[in-house]
PDB file of C-alpha atoms and ligand atoms in Angstrom:
ATOM      1  CA  MET B   1      24.902 -16.563 -10.986  1.00 80.00           C
ATOM      2  CA  LYS B   2      25.232 -19.965  -9.357  1.00 93.00           C
ATOM      3  CA  ALA B   3      27.298 -20.483  -6.194  1.00 98.00           C
ATOM      4  CA  PHE B   4      29.728 -23.407  -5.927  1.00 98.00           C
ATOM      5  CA  ILE B   5      30.118 -25.510  -2.777  1.00 98.00           C
ATOM      6  CA  PHE B   6      33.181 -27.736  -2.692  1.00 98.00           C
ATOM      7  CA  ASP B   7      33.840 -30.826  -0.675  1.00 98.00           C
ATOM      8  CA  LEU B   8      37.465 -30.723   0.525  1.00 97.00           C
ATOM      9  CA  ASP B   9      39.005 -34.208   0.863  1.00 95.00           C
ATOM     10  CA  GLY B  10      39.191 -35.881  -2.558  1.00 94.00           C
ATOM     11  CA  VAL B  11      38.119 -32.746  -4.445  1.00 97.00           C
ATOM     12  CA  LEU B  12      40.515 -29.905  -3.589  1.00 98.00           C
ATOM     13  CA  VAL B  13      43.154 -31.883  -1.676  1.00 98.00           C
ATOM     14  CA  PHE B  14      43.999 -35.566  -1.260  1.00 95.00           C
ATOM     15  CA  THR B  15      44.133 -36.359   2.422  1.00 94.00           C
ATOM     16  CA  ASP B  16      42.801 -39.920   1.922  1.00 90.00           C
ATOM     17  CA  LYS B  17      46.284 -41.346   2.300  1.00 91.00           C
ATOM     18  CA  TYR B  18      46.711 -39.612   5.670  1.00 95.00           C
ATOM     19  CA  HIS B  19      43.319 -40.814   6.913  1.00 95.00           C
ATOM     20  CA  TYR B  20      44.402 -44.291   5.798  1.00 95.00           C
ATOM     21  CA  GLN B  21      47.663 -44.121   7.770  1.00 96.00           C
ATOM     22  CA  GLY B  22      45.859 -42.835  10.862  1.00 97.00           C
ATOM     23  CA  TRP B  23      43.142 -45.484  10.853  1.00 97.00           C
ATOM     24  CA  LYS B  24      45.645 -48.227   9.933  1.00 97.00           C
ATOM     25  CA  MET B  25      47.653 -47.341  13.042  1.00 97.00           C
ATOM     26  CA  ILE B  26      44.512 -47.792  15.181  1.00 97.00           C
ATOM     27  CA  ALA B  27      43.401 -50.966  13.381  1.00 97.00           C
ATOM     28  CA  ASP B  28      46.865 -52.547  13.737  1.00 97.00           C
ATOM     29  CA  LYS B  29      46.887 -51.733  17.432  1.00 96.00           C
ATOM     30  CA  LEU B  30      43.581 -53.561  17.908  1.00 97.00           C
ATOM     31  CA  GLY B  31      44.482 -56.362  15.487  1.00 96.00           C
ATOM     32  CA  ILE B  32      41.645 -55.481  13.100  1.00 96.00           C
ATOM     33  CA  PRO B  33      42.069 -56.123   9.355  1.00 94.00           C
ATOM     34  CA  PHE B  34      42.090 -52.804   7.476  1.00 94.00           C
ATOM     35  CA  ASP B  35      42.731 -52.108   3.813  1.00 90.00           C
ATOM     36  CA  GLU B  36      42.024 -49.566   1.049  1.00 87.00           C
ATOM     37  CA  LYS B  37      38.591 -51.106   0.544  1.00 89.00           C
ATOM     38  CA  VAL B  38      37.512 -50.312   4.098  1.00 92.00           C
ATOM     39  CA  ASN B  39      39.200 -46.891   3.805  1.00 89.00           C
ATOM     40  CA  ASN B  40      37.094 -46.069   0.724  1.00 86.00           C
ATOM     41  CA  ARG B  41      33.953 -46.526   2.813  1.00 88.00           C
ATOM     42  CA  LEU B  42      35.153 -43.761   5.138  1.00 90.00           C
ATOM     43  CA  ARG B  43      34.964 -41.066   2.468  1.00 87.00           C
ATOM     44  CA  GLY B  44      32.646 -38.219   3.474  1.00 86.00           C
ATOM     45  CA  VAL B  45      31.816 -40.006   6.721  1.00 88.00           C
ATOM     46  CA  SER B  46      32.449 -38.333  10.115  1.00 92.00           C
ATOM     47  CA  ARG B  47      35.317 -39.353  12.394  1.00 95.00           C
ATOM     48  CA  MET B  48      33.208 -41.298  14.905  1.00 96.00           C
ATOM     49  CA  GLU B  49      31.193 -43.002  12.143  1.00 94.00           C
ATOM     50  CA  SER B  50      34.490 -43.956  10.478  1.00 96.00           C
ATOM     51  CA  LEU B  51      35.628 -45.613  13.696  1.00 97.00           C
ATOM     52  CA  GLU B  52      32.336 -47.539  13.898  1.00 97.00           C
ATOM     53  CA  ILE B  53      32.924 -48.876  10.367  1.00 96.00           C
ATOM     54  CA  ILE B  54      36.428 -50.033  11.344  1.00 96.00           C
ATOM     55  CA  LEU B  55      35.091 -51.649  14.525  1.00 97.00           C
ATOM     56  CA  GLU B  56      32.640 -53.766  12.469  1.00 95.00           C
ATOM     57  CA  ASN B  57      35.563 -56.213  12.229  1.00 90.00           C
ATOM     58  CA  TYR B  58      36.350 -56.141  15.958  1.00 95.00           C
ATOM     59  CA  ASP B  59      34.988 -58.839  18.224  1.00 93.00           C
ATOM     60  CA  LYS B  60      35.123 -56.884  21.500  1.00 94.00           C
ATOM     61  CA  GLU B  61      32.677 -54.243  22.749  1.00 94.00           C
ATOM     62  CA  LEU B  62      34.219 -50.854  23.538  1.00 97.00           C
ATOM     63  CA  THR B  63      32.809 -48.171  25.809  1.00 97.00           C
ATOM     64  CA  GLN B  64      32.013 -44.718  24.415  1.00 97.00           C
ATOM     65  CA  GLU B  65      34.987 -43.370  26.350  1.00 98.00           C
ATOM     66  CA  GLU B  66      37.361 -45.937  24.807  1.00 98.00           C
ATOM     67  CA  LYS B  67      36.023 -45.103  21.341  1.00 98.00           C
ATOM     68  CA  GLU B  68      36.536 -41.394  21.891  1.00 98.00           C
ATOM     69  CA  LYS B  69      40.109 -42.039  23.023  1.00 98.00           C
ATOM     70  CA  LEU B  70      40.837 -44.056  19.856  1.00 98.00           C
ATOM     71  CA  ALA B  71      39.321 -41.346  17.637  1.00 98.00           C
ATOM     72  CA  GLU B  72      41.417 -38.723  19.402  1.00 98.00           C
ATOM     73  CA  GLU B  73      44.564 -40.808  18.976  1.00 98.00           C
ATOM     74  CA  LYS B  74      43.861 -41.195  15.284  1.00 98.00           C
ATOM     75  CA  ASN B  75      43.222 -37.480  14.929  1.00 98.00           C
ATOM     76  CA  ASP B  76      46.455 -36.483  16.705  1.00 98.00           C
ATOM     77  CA  PHE B  77      48.426 -38.733  14.366  1.00 98.00           C
ATOM     78  CA  TYR B  78      46.464 -37.489  11.330  1.00 98.00           C
ATOM     79  CA  ARG B  79      47.011 -33.831  12.268  1.00 98.00           C
ATOM     80  CA  GLY B  80      50.737 -34.515  12.546  1.00 98.00           C
ATOM     81  CA  LEU B  81      50.671 -35.675   8.919  1.00 97.00           C
ATOM     82  CA  LEU B  82      48.506 -32.709   7.850  1.00 98.00           C
ATOM     83  CA  GLY B  83      51.115 -30.439   9.424  1.00 97.00           C
ATOM     84  CA  ASN B  84      53.456 -31.313   6.543  1.00 96.00           C
ATOM     85  CA  MET B  85      51.009 -30.113   3.889  1.00 98.00           C
ATOM     86  CA  THR B  86      51.983 -27.053   1.855  1.00 98.00           C
ATOM     87  CA  PRO B  87      50.363 -24.928  -0.896  1.00 98.00           C
ATOM     88  CA  SER B  88      51.944 -27.320  -3.426  1.00 98.00           C
ATOM     89  CA  ASP B  89      49.436 -29.985  -2.276  1.00 98.00           C
ATOM     90  CA  VAL B  90      46.798 -28.103  -4.294  1.00 98.00           C
ATOM     91  CA  ALA B  91      47.071 -28.771  -8.033  1.00 98.00           C
ATOM     92  CA  ASP B  92      47.676 -25.733 -10.270  1.00 98.00           C
ATOM     93  CA  GLU B  93      44.554 -26.706 -12.209  1.00 98.00           C
ATOM     94  CA  VAL B  94      42.466 -26.530  -9.024  1.00 98.00           C
ATOM     95  CA  ARG B  95      43.861 -23.152  -7.998  1.00 98.00           C
ATOM     96  CA  SER B  96      43.471 -21.573 -11.435  1.00 98.00           C
ATOM     97  CA  THR B  97      39.928 -22.947 -11.907  1.00 98.00           C
ATOM     98  CA  LEU B  98      38.839 -21.560  -8.528  1.00 98.00           C
ATOM     99  CA  ALA B  99      40.348 -18.189  -9.444  1.00 98.00           C
ATOM    100  CA  GLU B 100      38.531 -18.170 -12.795  1.00 97.00           C
ATOM    101  CA  LEU B 101      35.167 -19.067 -11.196  1.00 97.00           C
ATOM    102  CA  LYS B 102      35.660 -16.205  -8.732  1.00 97.00           C
ATOM    103  CA  LYS B 103      36.590 -13.845 -11.562  1.00 96.00           C
ATOM    104  CA  ARG B 104      33.360 -14.782 -13.317  1.00 96.00           C
ATOM    105  CA  GLY B 105      31.462 -13.680 -10.192  1.00 96.00           C
ATOM    106  CA  HIS B 106      30.536 -17.033  -8.648  1.00 97.00           C
ATOM    107  CA  LYS B 107      30.462 -17.265  -4.870  1.00 98.00           C
ATOM    108  CA  LEU B 108      32.593 -20.146  -3.539  1.00 98.00           C
ATOM    109  CA  ALA B 109      32.145 -22.131  -0.331  1.00 98.00           C
ATOM    110  CA  ILE B 110      33.468 -25.247   1.384  1.00 98.00           C
ATOM    111  CA  GLY B 111      31.094 -28.026   2.492  1.00 98.00           C
ATOM    112  CA  SER B 112      33.166 -30.669   4.299  1.00 97.00           C
ATOM    113  CA  SER B 113      32.442 -33.066   7.180  1.00 95.00           C
ATOM    114  CA  SER B 114      36.006 -32.605   8.438  1.00 96.00           C
ATOM    115  CA  LYS B 115      36.679 -30.833  11.711  1.00 97.00           C
ATOM    116  CA  ASN B 116      40.202 -30.220  10.376  1.00 98.00           C
ATOM    117  CA  THR B 117      38.947 -28.185   7.411  1.00 98.00           C
ATOM    118  CA  LYS B 118      40.265 -24.812   8.552  1.00 98.00           C
ATOM    119  CA  PHE B 119      43.677 -26.301   9.388  1.00 98.00           C
ATOM    120  CA  ILE B 120      43.946 -27.905   5.941  1.00 98.00           C
ATOM    121  CA  LEU B 121      42.859 -24.682   4.190  1.00 98.00           C
ATOM    122  CA  GLU B 122      45.479 -22.731   6.131  1.00 98.00           C
ATOM    123  CA  LYS B 123      48.296 -25.176   5.389  1.00 98.00           C
ATOM    124  CA  THR B 124      47.478 -25.142   1.674  1.00 98.00           C
ATOM    125  CA  ASP B 125      46.881 -21.384   1.501  1.00 98.00           C
ATOM    126  CA  LEU B 126      43.257 -21.747   0.345  1.00 98.00           C
ATOM    127  CA  THR B 127      41.440 -19.945   3.163  1.00 98.00           C
ATOM    128  CA  ASP B 128      41.045 -16.610   1.362  1.00 97.00           C
ATOM    129  CA  VAL B 129      39.655 -18.216  -1.796  1.00 98.00           C
ATOM    130  CA  PHE B 130      36.310 -19.001  -0.128  1.00 98.00           C
ATOM    131  CA  ASP B 131      33.412 -16.729   0.799  1.00 98.00           C
ATOM    132  CA  ALA B 132      32.120 -19.214   3.385  1.00 98.00           C
ATOM    133  CA  ILE B 133      33.233 -22.369   5.173  1.00 98.00           C
ATOM    134  CA  SER B 134      30.785 -24.977   6.407  1.00 98.00           C
ATOM    135  CA  ASP B 135      32.512 -27.938   8.059  1.00 97.00           C
ATOM    136  CA  GLY B 136      32.392 -30.646  10.709  1.00 96.00           C
ATOM    137  CA  THR B 137      32.410 -28.010  13.447  1.00 97.00           C
ATOM    138  CA  ASN B 138      29.028 -26.529  12.513  1.00 97.00           C
ATOM    139  CA  ILE B 139      26.934 -29.626  11.849  1.00 96.00           C
ATOM    140  CA  GLU B 140      25.048 -32.247  13.836  1.00 94.00           C
ATOM    141  CA  LYS B 141      24.548 -34.785  11.032  1.00 93.00           C
ATOM    142  CA  SER B 142      27.118 -35.762   8.418  1.00 89.00           C
ATOM    143  CA  LYS B 143      26.594 -36.639   4.736  1.00 93.00           C
ATOM    144  CA  PRO B 144      24.336 -38.043   3.249  1.00 95.00           C
ATOM    145  CA  ASP B 145      22.347 -35.599   5.376  1.00 96.00           C
ATOM    146  CA  PRO B 146      22.308 -32.260   3.506  1.00 98.00           C
ATOM    147  CA  GLU B 147      23.028 -30.174   6.624  1.00 98.00           C
ATOM    148  CA  VAL B 148      26.636 -29.253   5.760  1.00 98.00           C
ATOM    149  CA  PHE B 149      25.626 -27.965   2.307  1.00 98.00           C
ATOM    150  CA  LEU B 150      22.463 -26.205   3.525  1.00 98.00           C
ATOM    151  CA  LYS B 151      24.613 -24.376   6.089  1.00 98.00           C
ATOM    152  CA  ALA B 152      27.083 -23.412   3.360  1.00 98.00           C
ATOM    153  CA  ALA B 153      24.203 -21.977   1.276  1.00 98.00           C
ATOM    154  CA  GLU B 154      22.943 -20.125   4.343  1.00 98.00           C
ATOM    155  CA  PHE B 155      26.426 -18.690   5.061  1.00 98.00           C
ATOM    156  CA  LEU B 156      26.532 -17.486   1.431  1.00 98.00           C
ATOM    157  CA  SER B 157      22.933 -16.150   1.632  1.00 98.00           C
ATOM    158  CA  GLU B 158      22.050 -18.297  -1.395  1.00 98.00           C
ATOM    159  CA  GLU B 159      19.007 -20.464  -2.107  1.00 98.00           C
ATOM    160  CA  PRO B 160      19.935 -24.185  -2.230  1.00 98.00           C
ATOM    161  CA  SER B 161      18.508 -24.384  -5.755  1.00 97.00           C
ATOM    162  CA  ASN B 162      21.130 -21.838  -6.800  1.00 98.00           C
ATOM    163  CA  CYS B 163      24.037 -23.966  -5.533  1.00 98.00           C
ATOM    164  CA  ILE B 164      26.261 -26.432  -7.358  1.00 98.00           C
ATOM    165  CA  VAL B 165      27.996 -28.979  -5.117  1.00 98.00           C
ATOM    166  CA  VAL B 166      31.279 -30.567  -6.221  1.00 98.00           C
ATOM    167  CA  GLU B 167      31.826 -33.989  -4.640  1.00 98.00           C
ATOM    168  CA  ASP B 168      33.934 -37.141  -4.906  1.00 95.00           C
ATOM    169  CA  ALA B 169      31.873 -39.289  -2.505  1.00 93.00           C
ATOM    170  CA  PHE B 170      28.550 -41.022  -3.182  1.00 94.00           C
ATOM    171  CA  SER B 171      27.345 -39.869   0.262  1.00 93.00           C
ATOM    172  CA  GLY B 172      28.166 -36.287  -0.746  1.00 96.00           C
ATOM    173  CA  VAL B 173      26.186 -36.509  -3.981  1.00 97.00           C
ATOM    174  CA  ASP B 174      23.244 -37.924  -2.006  1.00 97.00           C
ATOM    175  CA  ALA B 175      23.566 -35.008   0.445  1.00 97.00           C
ATOM    176  CA  ALA B 176      23.583 -32.436  -2.368  1.00 98.00           C
ATOM    177  CA  LYS B 177      20.497 -33.963  -4.008  1.00 98.00           C
ATOM    178  CA  ALA B 178      18.706 -34.205  -0.635  1.00 98.00           C
ATOM    179  CA  GLY B 179      19.401 -30.483  -0.208  1.00 98.00           C
ATOM    180  CA  GLY B 180      17.864 -29.636  -3.605  1.00 98.00           C
ATOM    181  CA  MET B 181      21.209 -28.730  -5.175  1.00 98.00           C
ATOM    182  CA  VAL B 182      22.942 -29.595  -8.426  1.00 98.00           C
ATOM    183  CA  ALA B 183      25.621 -32.296  -7.938  1.00 98.00           C
ATOM    184  CA  VAL B 184      28.859 -32.386  -9.907  1.00 98.00           C
ATOM    185  CA  GLY B 185      30.761 -35.644  -9.419  1.00 98.00           C
ATOM    186  CA  ILE B 186      34.524 -35.991  -9.734  1.00 98.00           C
ATOM    187  CA  GLY B 187      36.668 -39.077  -9.030  1.00 95.00           C
ATOM    188  CA  ASP B 188      34.532 -41.917  -7.672  1.00 91.00           C
ATOM    189  CA  ALA B 189      31.351 -39.836  -7.810  1.00 95.00           C
ATOM    190  CA  SER B 190      31.735 -39.254 -11.564  1.00 96.00           C
ATOM    191  CA  GLY B 191      30.511 -42.850 -11.972  1.00 96.00           C
ATOM    192  CA  TYR B 192      27.520 -42.484  -9.649  1.00 97.00           C
ATOM    193  CA  GLU B 193      24.095 -42.476 -11.302  1.00 98.00           C
ATOM    194  CA  LYS B 194      22.717 -39.719  -9.060  1.00 98.00           C
ATOM    195  CA  THR B 195      25.407 -37.264 -10.218  1.00 98.00           C
ATOM    196  CA  ASP B 196      23.980 -34.507 -12.474  1.00 98.00           C
ATOM    197  CA  PHE B 197      27.319 -33.583 -14.087  1.00 97.00           C
ATOM    198  CA  PRO B 198      30.125 -36.148 -14.065  1.00 97.00           C
ATOM    199  CA  ILE B 199      33.532 -34.566 -14.717  1.00 98.00           C
ATOM    200  CA  LYS B 200      36.943 -36.128 -15.238  1.00 97.00           C
ATOM    201  CA  SER B 201      39.108 -33.082 -14.575  1.00 97.00           C
ATOM    202  CA  PHE B 202      38.615 -30.106 -12.276  1.00 98.00           C
ATOM    203  CA  LYS B 203      38.801 -27.490 -15.021  1.00 98.00           C
ATOM    204  CA  GLU B 204      35.650 -28.936 -16.637  1.00 98.00           C
ATOM    205  CA  LEU B 205      33.795 -26.927 -13.966  1.00 98.00           C
ATOM    206  CA  LEU B 206      34.325 -23.923 -16.223  1.00 97.00           C
ATOM    207  CA  ASP B 207      32.097 -25.541 -18.898  1.00 95.00           C
ATOM    208  CA  ILE B 208      29.164 -26.403 -16.653  1.00 91.00           C
ATOM    209  CA  GLU B 209      25.976 -24.591 -17.439  1.00 77.00           C
ATOM    210  CA  ALA B 210      23.471 -25.485 -14.761  1.00 69.00           C
TER     211      ALA B 210
HETATM  212  C1  G6P W   1      35.897 -35.945   5.319  1.00 52.70           C
HETATM  213  C2  G6P W   1      36.628 -37.205   4.871  1.00 52.70           C
HETATM  214  C3  G6P W   1      36.315 -38.354   5.792  1.00 52.70           C
HETATM  215  C4  G6P W   1      36.588 -37.965   7.246  1.00 52.70           C
HETATM  216  C5  G6P W   1      35.739 -36.768   7.620  1.00 52.70           C
HETATM  217  C6  G6P W   1      35.993 -36.291   9.045  1.00 52.70           C
HETATM  218  O1  G6P W   1      34.556 -36.064   5.016  1.00 52.70           O
HETATM  219  O2  G6P W   1      36.257 -37.552   3.544  1.00 52.70           O
HETATM  220  O3  G6P W   1      37.090 -39.467   5.421  1.00 52.70           O
HETATM  221  O4  G6P W   1      36.288 -39.033   8.118  1.00 52.70           O
HETATM  222  O5  G6P W   1      36.067 -35.709   6.730  1.00 52.70           O
HETATM  223  O6  G6P W   1      37.290 -35.767   9.142  1.00 52.70           O
HETATM  224  P1  G6P W   1      37.976 -35.255  10.456  1.00 52.70           P
HETATM  225  O7  G6P W   1      39.142 -34.430   9.940  1.00 52.70           O
HETATM  226  O8  G6P W   1      36.977 -34.405  11.184  1.00 52.70           O
HETATM  227  O9  G6P W   1      38.389 -36.433  11.241  1.00 52.70           O
HETATM  228 MG1   MG W   2      35.431 -36.076  -0.304  1.00 52.70          MG
END
């Protein structure tokens, strides 16, 4: 029986728009151009790496301390927005598919770079659905490094080759493949050539035979 490891943002919930608002607030403050195109590059990337991407368009050098202050400011604003999330932010299709996979005996885990993972799972009432949570708080390297997924497999006591990763980001698919796992791609990642199983809707997970 294969285990499933789910990315969070862009797969189970859609917090992209909140990340966008948070980073836009910082970019506006510094007078840096920021749009959806830059925001798309932040998918699956850690908070500090996201800031570095935004600062590519900034002509001044910032100290590490200044960067950490900006990242903290963004996160405080972002967490304020996350605070308004409710269980209704998880689609019925997502909830029922997860329940069916569990019923069939699959182990389920989270593999997300976000340090806010546990907060988001609590707000959306998803915490109890998962057998293990691997997130930004237990990793050194973010995707495309496989660490977050390898940790999830370890927490589940599963071999990586027995794990199916569900991802929306190219960097996440790369991480899954680097970890020796099967990669299912949804959203953006469904069009990525390294994806083993592209899917258009979440419930298609019930038809995957890997
Ligand atoms: C996920 C999102 C990224 C975000 C990262 C860190 O991977 O897709 O856009 O930068 O988490 O999130 P955090 O909540 O720790 O700032
Ligand atoms: Mg994602």
